[in-house]
XYZ file of C-alpha atoms in Angstrom:
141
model
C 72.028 88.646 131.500
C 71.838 91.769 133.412
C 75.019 92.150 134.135
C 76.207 92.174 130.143
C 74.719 95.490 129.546
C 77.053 97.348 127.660
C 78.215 101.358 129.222
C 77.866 103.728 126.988
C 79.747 106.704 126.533
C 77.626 109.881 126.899
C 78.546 110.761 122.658
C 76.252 107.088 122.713
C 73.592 108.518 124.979
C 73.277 111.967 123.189
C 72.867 110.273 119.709
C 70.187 107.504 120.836
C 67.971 110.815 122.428
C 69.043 110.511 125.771
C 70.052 113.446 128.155
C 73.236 114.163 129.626
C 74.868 116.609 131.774
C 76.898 119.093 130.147
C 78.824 118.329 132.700
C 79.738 115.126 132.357
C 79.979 115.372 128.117
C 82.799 118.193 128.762
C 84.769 115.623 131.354
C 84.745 112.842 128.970
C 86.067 115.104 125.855
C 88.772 115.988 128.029
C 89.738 113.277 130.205
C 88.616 110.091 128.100
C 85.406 107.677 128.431
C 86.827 105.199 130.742
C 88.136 107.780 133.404
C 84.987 109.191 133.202
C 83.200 105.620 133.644
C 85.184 104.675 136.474
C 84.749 107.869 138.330
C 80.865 107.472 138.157
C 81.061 103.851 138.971
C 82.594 105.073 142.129
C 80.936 108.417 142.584
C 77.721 109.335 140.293
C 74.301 109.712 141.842
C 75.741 111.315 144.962
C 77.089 114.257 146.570
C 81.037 114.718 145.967
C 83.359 117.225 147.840
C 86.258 118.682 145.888
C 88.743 119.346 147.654
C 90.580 122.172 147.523
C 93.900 119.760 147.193
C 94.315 116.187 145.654
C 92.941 113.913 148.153
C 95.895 111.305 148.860
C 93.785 108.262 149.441
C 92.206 108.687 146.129
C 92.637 105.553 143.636
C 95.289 106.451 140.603
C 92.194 105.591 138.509
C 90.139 108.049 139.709
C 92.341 110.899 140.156
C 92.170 112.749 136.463
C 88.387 113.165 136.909
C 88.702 114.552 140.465
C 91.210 116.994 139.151
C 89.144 117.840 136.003
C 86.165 118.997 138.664
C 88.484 121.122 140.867
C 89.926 122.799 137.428
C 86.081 122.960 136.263
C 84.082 123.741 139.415
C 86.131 124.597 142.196
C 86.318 123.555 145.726
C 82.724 122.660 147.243
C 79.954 120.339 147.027
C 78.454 118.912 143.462
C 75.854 116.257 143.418
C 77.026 113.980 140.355
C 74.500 112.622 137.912
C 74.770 108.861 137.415
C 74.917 109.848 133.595
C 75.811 106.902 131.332
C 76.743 104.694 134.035
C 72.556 104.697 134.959
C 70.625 101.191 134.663
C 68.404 102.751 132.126
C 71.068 104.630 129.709
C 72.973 100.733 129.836
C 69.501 98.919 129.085
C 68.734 101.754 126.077
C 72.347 101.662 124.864
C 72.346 97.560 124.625
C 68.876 97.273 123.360
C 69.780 99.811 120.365
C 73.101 97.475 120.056
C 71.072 94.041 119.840
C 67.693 95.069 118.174
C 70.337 97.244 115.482
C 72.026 93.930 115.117
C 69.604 91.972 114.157
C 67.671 90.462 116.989
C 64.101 89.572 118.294
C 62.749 91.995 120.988
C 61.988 89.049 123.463
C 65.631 87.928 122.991
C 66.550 91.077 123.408
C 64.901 91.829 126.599
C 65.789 88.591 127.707
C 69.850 89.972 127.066
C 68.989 93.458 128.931
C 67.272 91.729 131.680
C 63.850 93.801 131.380
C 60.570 93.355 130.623
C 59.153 92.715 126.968
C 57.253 95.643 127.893
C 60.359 97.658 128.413
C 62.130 96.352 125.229
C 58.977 97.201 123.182
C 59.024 101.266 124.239
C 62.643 101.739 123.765
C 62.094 100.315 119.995
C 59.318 102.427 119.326
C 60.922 105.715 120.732
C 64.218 104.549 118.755
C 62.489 103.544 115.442
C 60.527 106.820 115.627
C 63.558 108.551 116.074
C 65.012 106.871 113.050
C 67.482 105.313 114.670
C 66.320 101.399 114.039
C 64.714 100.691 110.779
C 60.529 100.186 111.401
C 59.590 96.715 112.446
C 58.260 94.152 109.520
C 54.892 94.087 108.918
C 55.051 90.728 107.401
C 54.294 87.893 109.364
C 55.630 84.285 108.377
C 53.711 81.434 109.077
């Protein structure tokens, strides 16, 4: 259930109205959106030193992202947004996916793990938005 929610890649998050980091848009044009995933798996929503050389315990995996920062930023201390890798950017991203696809909003909140409640605002902001065609107004019996 929870656990299926789909990552988006912060192109996804910009064009269903949700803000991210320069930052973090400018590292995954260069570097690629799974580099960039992994490295905020591992690192986003806290405090990162770059070091001034490659650290040499750092995963293979992780390493083009920690050298995109030193090219970027420099040596020092960066707090890292959790970006697209955040709980709510996965939840918006795979509600937009389902609801665009065809399902109910229960099921769909029942996919994403979150409340009906939930569900029901990210439709309207993403409807309003024009991003998901307006709900039916026809009922069937």
């Amino acid at each position: 259930m929870a656990d299926d929610l789909e990552f988006p890649s912060c192109e996804n998050c910009a064009a269903i109205g949700l803000y991210v980091a320069p930052m973090l848009r400018a590292m995954e044009a260069e570097i690629g959106v799974e580099e960039t995933r992994a490295f905020l798996l591992a690192h986003g929503g806290r405090d990162y030193a770059i070091a001034a050389r490659p650290p040499a315990q750092l995963p293979a995996a992780l390493r083009p992202a920690d050298a995109w920062l030193r090219a970027a930023k420099g040596p020092g201390r960066i707090t890292l947004p959790l970006g697209p890798v955040a709980r709510r950017a996965r939840i918006a991203w795979t509600l937009y996916r389902v609801l665009a696809q065809g399902a109910s909003l229960s099921g769909a909140a029942a996919r994403c793990g979150c409340s009906l409640r939930t569900a029901t605002g990210w439709r309207a902001r993403l409807t309003r938005d024009g991003l998901l065609a307006p709900a039916s107004a026809a009922r069937t019996p």
